[in-house]
Short mmCIF file of C-alpha atoms in Angstrom, two decimals:
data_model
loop_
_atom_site.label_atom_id
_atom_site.label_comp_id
_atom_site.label_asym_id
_atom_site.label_seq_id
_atom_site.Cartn_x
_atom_site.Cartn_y
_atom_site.Cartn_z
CA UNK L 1 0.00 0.00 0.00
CA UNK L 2 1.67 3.67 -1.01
CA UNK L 3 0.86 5.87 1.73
CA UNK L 4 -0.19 9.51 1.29
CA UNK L 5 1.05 11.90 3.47
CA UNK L 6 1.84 15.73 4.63
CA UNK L 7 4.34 17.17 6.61
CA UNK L 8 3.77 17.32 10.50
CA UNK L 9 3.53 19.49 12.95
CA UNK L 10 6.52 22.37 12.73
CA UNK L 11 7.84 21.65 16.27
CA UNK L 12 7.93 17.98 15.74
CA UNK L 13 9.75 18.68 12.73
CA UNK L 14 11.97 20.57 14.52
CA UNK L 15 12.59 17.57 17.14
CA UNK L 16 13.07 15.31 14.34
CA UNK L 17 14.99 17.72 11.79
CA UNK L 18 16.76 15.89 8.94
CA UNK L 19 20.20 16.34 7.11
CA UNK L 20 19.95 18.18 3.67
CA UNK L 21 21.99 19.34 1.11
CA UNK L 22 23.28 19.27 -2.35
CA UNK L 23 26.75 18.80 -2.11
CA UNK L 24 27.43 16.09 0.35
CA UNK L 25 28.88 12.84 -0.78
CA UNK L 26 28.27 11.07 -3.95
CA UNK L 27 26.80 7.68 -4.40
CA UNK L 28 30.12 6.55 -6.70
CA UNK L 29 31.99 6.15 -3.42
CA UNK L 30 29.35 4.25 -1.78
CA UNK L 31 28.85 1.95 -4.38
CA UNK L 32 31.68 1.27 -6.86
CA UNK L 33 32.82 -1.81 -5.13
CA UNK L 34 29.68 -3.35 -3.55
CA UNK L 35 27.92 -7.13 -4.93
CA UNK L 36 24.73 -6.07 -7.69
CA UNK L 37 22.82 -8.20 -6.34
CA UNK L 38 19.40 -6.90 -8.63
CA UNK L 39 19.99 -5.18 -12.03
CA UNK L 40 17.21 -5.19 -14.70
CA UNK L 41 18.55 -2.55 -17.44
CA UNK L 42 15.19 -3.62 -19.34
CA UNK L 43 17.15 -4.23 -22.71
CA UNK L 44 15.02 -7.89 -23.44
CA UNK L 45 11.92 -6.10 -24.84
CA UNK L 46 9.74 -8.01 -22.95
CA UNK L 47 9.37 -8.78 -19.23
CA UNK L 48 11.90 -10.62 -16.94
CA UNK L 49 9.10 -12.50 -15.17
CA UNK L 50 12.07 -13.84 -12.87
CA UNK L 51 12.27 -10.62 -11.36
CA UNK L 52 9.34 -9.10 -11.59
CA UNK L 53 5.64 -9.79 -10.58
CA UNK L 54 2.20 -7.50 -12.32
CA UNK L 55 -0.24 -6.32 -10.08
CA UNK L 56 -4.07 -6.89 -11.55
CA UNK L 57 -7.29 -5.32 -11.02
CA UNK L 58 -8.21 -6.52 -7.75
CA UNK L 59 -5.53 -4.08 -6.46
CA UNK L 60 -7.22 -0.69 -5.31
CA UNK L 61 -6.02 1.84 -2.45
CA UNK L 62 -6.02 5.34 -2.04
CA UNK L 63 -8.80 6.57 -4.50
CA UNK L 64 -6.54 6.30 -7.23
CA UNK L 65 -8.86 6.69 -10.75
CA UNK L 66 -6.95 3.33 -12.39
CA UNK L 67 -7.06 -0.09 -12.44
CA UNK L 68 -3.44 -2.20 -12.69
CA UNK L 69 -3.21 -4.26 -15.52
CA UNK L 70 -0.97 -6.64 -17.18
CA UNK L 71 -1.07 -5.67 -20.66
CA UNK L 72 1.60 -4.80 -23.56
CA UNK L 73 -0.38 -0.84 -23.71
CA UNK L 74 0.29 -0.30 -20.11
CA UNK L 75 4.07 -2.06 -19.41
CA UNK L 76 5.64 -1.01 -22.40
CA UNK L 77 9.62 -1.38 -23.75
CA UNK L 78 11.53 0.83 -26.16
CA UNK L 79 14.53 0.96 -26.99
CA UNK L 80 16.13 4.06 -28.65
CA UNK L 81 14.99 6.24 -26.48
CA UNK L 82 16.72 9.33 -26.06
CA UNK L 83 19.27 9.66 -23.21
CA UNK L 84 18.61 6.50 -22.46
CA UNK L 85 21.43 3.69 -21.96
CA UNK L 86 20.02 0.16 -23.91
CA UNK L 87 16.27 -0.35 -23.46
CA UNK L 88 13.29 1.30 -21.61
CA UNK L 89 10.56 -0.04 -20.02
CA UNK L 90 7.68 2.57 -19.62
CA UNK L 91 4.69 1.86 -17.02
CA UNK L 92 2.39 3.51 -19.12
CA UNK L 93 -1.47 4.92 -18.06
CA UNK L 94 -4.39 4.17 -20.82
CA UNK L 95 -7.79 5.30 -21.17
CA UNK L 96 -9.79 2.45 -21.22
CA UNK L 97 -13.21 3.04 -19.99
CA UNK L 98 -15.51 -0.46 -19.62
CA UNK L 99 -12.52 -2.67 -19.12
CA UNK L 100 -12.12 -2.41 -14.95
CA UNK L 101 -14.05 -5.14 -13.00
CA UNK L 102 -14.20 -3.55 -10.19
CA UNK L 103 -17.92 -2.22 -9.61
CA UNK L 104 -16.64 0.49 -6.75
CA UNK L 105 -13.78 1.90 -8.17
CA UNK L 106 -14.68 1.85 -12.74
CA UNK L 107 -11.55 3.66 -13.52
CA UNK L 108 -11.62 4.92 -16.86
CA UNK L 109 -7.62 4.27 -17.08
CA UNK L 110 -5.50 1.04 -16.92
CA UNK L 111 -2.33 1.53 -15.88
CA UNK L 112 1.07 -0.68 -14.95
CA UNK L 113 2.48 -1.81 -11.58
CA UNK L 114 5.62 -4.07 -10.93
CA UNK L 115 6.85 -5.69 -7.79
CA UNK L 116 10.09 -7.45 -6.47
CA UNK L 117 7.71 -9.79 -4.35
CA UNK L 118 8.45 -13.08 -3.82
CA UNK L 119 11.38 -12.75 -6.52
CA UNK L 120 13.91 -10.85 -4.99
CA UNK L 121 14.38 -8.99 -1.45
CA UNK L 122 16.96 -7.36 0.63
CA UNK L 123 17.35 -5.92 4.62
CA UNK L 124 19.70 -2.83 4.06
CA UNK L 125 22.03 -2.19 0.85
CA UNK L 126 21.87 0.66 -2.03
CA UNK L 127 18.93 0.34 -4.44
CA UNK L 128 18.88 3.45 -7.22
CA UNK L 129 16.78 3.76 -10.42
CA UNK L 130 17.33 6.26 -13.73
CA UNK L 131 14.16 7.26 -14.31
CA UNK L 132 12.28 10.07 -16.67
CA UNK L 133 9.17 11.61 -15.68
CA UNK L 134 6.33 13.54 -17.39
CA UNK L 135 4.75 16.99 -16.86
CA UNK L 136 1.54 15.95 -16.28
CA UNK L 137 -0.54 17.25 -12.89
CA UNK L 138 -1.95 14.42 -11.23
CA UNK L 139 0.13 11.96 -12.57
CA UNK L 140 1.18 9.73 -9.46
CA UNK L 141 4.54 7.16 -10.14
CA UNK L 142 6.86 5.67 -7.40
CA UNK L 143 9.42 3.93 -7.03
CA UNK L 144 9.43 2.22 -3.38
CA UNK L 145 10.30 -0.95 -1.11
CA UNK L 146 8.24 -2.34 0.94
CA UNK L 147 7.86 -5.18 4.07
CA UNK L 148 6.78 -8.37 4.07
CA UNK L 149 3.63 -8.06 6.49
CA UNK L 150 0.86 -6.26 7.79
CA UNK L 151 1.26 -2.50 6.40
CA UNK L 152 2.87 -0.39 7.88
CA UNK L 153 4.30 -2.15 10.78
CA UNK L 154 6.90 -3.97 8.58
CA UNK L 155 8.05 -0.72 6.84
CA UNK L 156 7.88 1.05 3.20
CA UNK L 157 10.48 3.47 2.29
CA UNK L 158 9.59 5.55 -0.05
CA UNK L 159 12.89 6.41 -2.73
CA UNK L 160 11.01 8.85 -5.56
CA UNK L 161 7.23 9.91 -5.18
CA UNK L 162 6.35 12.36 -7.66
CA UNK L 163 2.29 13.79 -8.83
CA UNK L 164 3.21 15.43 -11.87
CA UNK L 165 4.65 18.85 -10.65
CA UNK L 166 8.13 19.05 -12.47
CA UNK L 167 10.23 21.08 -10.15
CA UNK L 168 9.81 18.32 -7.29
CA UNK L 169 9.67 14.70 -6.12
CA UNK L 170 9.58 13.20 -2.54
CA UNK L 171 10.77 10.83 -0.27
CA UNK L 172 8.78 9.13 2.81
CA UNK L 173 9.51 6.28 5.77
CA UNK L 174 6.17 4.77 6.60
CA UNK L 175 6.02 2.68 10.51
CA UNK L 176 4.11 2.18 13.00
CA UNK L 177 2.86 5.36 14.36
CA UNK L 178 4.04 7.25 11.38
CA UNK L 179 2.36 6.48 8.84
CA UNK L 180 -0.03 8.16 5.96
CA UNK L 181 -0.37 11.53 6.54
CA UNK L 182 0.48 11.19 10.21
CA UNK L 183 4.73 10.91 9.24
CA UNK L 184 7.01 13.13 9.93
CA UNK L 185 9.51 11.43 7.77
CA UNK L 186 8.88 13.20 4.59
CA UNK L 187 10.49 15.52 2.29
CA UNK L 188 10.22 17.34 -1.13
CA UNK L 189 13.48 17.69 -3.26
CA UNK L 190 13.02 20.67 -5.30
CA UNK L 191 15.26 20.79 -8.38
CA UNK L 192 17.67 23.35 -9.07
CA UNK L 193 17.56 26.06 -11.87
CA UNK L 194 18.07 24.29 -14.73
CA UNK L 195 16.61 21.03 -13.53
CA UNK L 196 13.32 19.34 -13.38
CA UNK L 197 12.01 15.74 -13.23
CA UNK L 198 11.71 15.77 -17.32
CA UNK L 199 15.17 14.49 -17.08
CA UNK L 200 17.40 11.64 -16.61
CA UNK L 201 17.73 11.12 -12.76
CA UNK L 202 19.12 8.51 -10.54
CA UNK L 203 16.77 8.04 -7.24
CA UNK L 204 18.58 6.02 -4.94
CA UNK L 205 18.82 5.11 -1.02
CA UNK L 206 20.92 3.78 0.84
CA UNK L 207 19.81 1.47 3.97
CA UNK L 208 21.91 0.67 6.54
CA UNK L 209 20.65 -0.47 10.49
CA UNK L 210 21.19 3.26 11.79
CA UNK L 211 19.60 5.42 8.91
CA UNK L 212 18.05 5.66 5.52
CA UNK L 213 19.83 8.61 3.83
CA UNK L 214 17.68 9.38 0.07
CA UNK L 215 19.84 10.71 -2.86
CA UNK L 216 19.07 12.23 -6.47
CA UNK L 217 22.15 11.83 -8.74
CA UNK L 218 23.97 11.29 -5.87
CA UNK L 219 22.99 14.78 -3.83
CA UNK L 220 22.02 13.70 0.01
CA UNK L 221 18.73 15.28 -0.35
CA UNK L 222 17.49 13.86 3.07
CA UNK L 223 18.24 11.56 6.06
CA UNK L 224 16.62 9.65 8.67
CA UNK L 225 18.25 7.80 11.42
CA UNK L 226 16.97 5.00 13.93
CA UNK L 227 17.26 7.34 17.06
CA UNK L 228 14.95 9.87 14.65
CA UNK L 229 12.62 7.44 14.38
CA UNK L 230 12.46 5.54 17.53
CA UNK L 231 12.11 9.07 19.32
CA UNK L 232 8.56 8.44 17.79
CA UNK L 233 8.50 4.68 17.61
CA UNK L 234 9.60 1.29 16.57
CA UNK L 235 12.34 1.36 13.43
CA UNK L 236 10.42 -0.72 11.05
CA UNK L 237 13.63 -1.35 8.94
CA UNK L 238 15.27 -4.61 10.14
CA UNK L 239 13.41 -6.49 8.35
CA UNK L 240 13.21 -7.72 3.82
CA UNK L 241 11.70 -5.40 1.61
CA UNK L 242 11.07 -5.84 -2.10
CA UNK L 243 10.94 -3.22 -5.24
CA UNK L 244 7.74 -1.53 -6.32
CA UNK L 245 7.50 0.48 -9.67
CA UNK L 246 4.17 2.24 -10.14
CA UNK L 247 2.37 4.35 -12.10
CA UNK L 248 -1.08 5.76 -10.52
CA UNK L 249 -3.32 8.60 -12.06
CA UNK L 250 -5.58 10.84 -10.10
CA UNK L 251 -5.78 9.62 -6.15
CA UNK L 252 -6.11 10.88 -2.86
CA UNK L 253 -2.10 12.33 -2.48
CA UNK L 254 -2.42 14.24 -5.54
CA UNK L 255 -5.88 15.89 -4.22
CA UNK L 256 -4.28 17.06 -1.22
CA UNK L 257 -1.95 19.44 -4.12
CA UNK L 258 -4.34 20.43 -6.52
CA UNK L 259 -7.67 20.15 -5.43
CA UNK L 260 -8.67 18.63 -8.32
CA UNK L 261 -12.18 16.60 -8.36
CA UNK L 262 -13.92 16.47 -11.34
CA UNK L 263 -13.42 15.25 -13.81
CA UNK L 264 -11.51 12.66 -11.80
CA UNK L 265 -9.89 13.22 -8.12
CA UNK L 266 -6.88 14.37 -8.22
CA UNK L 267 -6.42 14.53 -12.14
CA UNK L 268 -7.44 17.40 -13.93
CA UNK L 269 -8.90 17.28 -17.37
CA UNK L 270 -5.73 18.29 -19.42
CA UNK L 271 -3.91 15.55 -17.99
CA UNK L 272 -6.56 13.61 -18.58
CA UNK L 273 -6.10 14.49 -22.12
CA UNK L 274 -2.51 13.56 -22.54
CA UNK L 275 -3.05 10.63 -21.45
CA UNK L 276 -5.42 9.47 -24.17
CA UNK L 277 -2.93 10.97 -26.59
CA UNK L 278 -0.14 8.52 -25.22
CA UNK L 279 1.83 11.31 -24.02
CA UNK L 280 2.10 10.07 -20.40
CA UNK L 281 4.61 7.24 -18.55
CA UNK L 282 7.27 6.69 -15.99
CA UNK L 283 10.32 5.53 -18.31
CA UNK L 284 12.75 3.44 -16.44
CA UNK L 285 15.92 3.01 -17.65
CA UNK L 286 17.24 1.02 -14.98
CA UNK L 287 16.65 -0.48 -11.76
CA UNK L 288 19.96 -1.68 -9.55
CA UNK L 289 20.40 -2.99 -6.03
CA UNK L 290 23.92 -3.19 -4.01
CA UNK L 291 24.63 -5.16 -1.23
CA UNK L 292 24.86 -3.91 2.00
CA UNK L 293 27.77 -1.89 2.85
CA UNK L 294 29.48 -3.89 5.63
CA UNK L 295 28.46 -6.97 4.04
CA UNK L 296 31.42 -9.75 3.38
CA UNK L 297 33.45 -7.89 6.42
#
């Protein structure tokens, strides 16, 4: 389950006040040495069903205004693609009004959702992802790890959370007793002049059993450490957690932004609009995962 969220209080911030900043250490020296232990560079044109499980239609949280679907429309590979290195997969939203089951939710969009689960796991280590994003309000794709186990005692970090407002993405840690909206945990990255989500970025984090530092192109853009969190409550982050990619229209997190609700919540019409012209998708160029950093000592 992705969690929605806003920031707290401004003197529990305070308590809890993270580490920033654009020119602290890069990944390269983090990383350079370390086991792969996951790489999918999505270069096969199809997909690696070894790594990777699809989310259907029975999946449905958060108001979001789409139904998941394993289809070619809405998980998509390309290769060719411009600043791209080898192939692209693209989780790719699709208006297709009458085909979701689901007599609650009928979404007028499909859309694509790809998990780790039951494939491939890991407690701590470095997992990063180049990804290219769309400007497209409303527009709701993630990429995020999440425990094994009743949600959200067993953890979900949240590495890139983005709802279609180019100049920024965010970052969350989801636990017991801060969770949803109620975390404190949380933090927008807001790109320099020059810079917006349009581009090529790495979104990484690295894990270890004292903190979860989150880095774009490897700029610390925000840490959290275990005393942080267990000032608050149990560190949920001992424990596996597998890979989500996802691509969401519309939902209850974008809402709280725009204020959007007709003619879906959370995505306005001209959104709406691109996305029946096909002009809408997370591309992922790659998706990598290092061992932990102590680990073979």
């Amino acid at each position: 389950m992705k969690a929605i969220y806003v920031l707290a209080a401004a003197s529990l911030t305070l308590t809890l006040a993270a580490c920033h900043g654009t020119t602290a250490e890069t990944s390269d020296q983090a990383h350079t040495e370390r086991e792969l232990i996951f790489f999918d560079g999505f270069d096969n044109g199809e997909l690696d069903r070894e790594k990777w499980i699809v989310v259907g239609t029975d999946f449905w949280v958060n108001r979001e205004e789409q139904a998941y679907l394993d289809d070619p429309e809405t998980i998509v590979f390309r290769d060719g693609v411009e600043g791209a290195e080898g192939g692209v997969l693209e989780l790719r939203p699709v208006y297709r009004p009458g085909v979701d089951p689901h007599e609650d939710r009928e979404a007028d969009f499909v859309s694509g959702r790809l998990e780790s689960k039951g494939k491939f796991e890991t407690t701590y280590g470095r997992a990063e992802a180049r990804i290219r994003l769309p400007d497209a309000e409303g527009f709701w794709p993630a990429f995020w790890m999440l425990g094994n186990g009743k949600w959200p005692d067993t953890g979900e970090i949240d590495i890139m959370e983005y709802i279609g407002e180019k100049d920024w993405t965010a970052v969350a840690l989801h636990g017991p007793g801060y969770s949803g909206d109620n975390t404190p945990f949380v933090d927008r990255f807001y790109f320099p002049q020059g810079e917006d989500a349009t581009g090529w970025h790495v979104y990484a984090v690295e894990w270890t059993p004292d903190m979860i530092q989150f880095e774009i192109d490897g700029r610390v853009t925000y840490r959290a450490t275990r005393k942080m969190v267990e000032h608050l409550s149990d560190w949920a982050f001992d424990n596996p957690k597998y890979l989500i990619l996802n691509s969401a229209i519309g939902g209850a997190y974008p809402v709280k932004n725009n204020r959007v609700e007709e003619p879906y919540y959370g995505l306005p019409q001209a959104t709406a609009e691109l996305i029946k012209r096909g002009e809408v998708a997370m591309e992922v160029d790659w998706v990598k995962v290092y061992a932990p950093l102590d680990a073979g000592d």
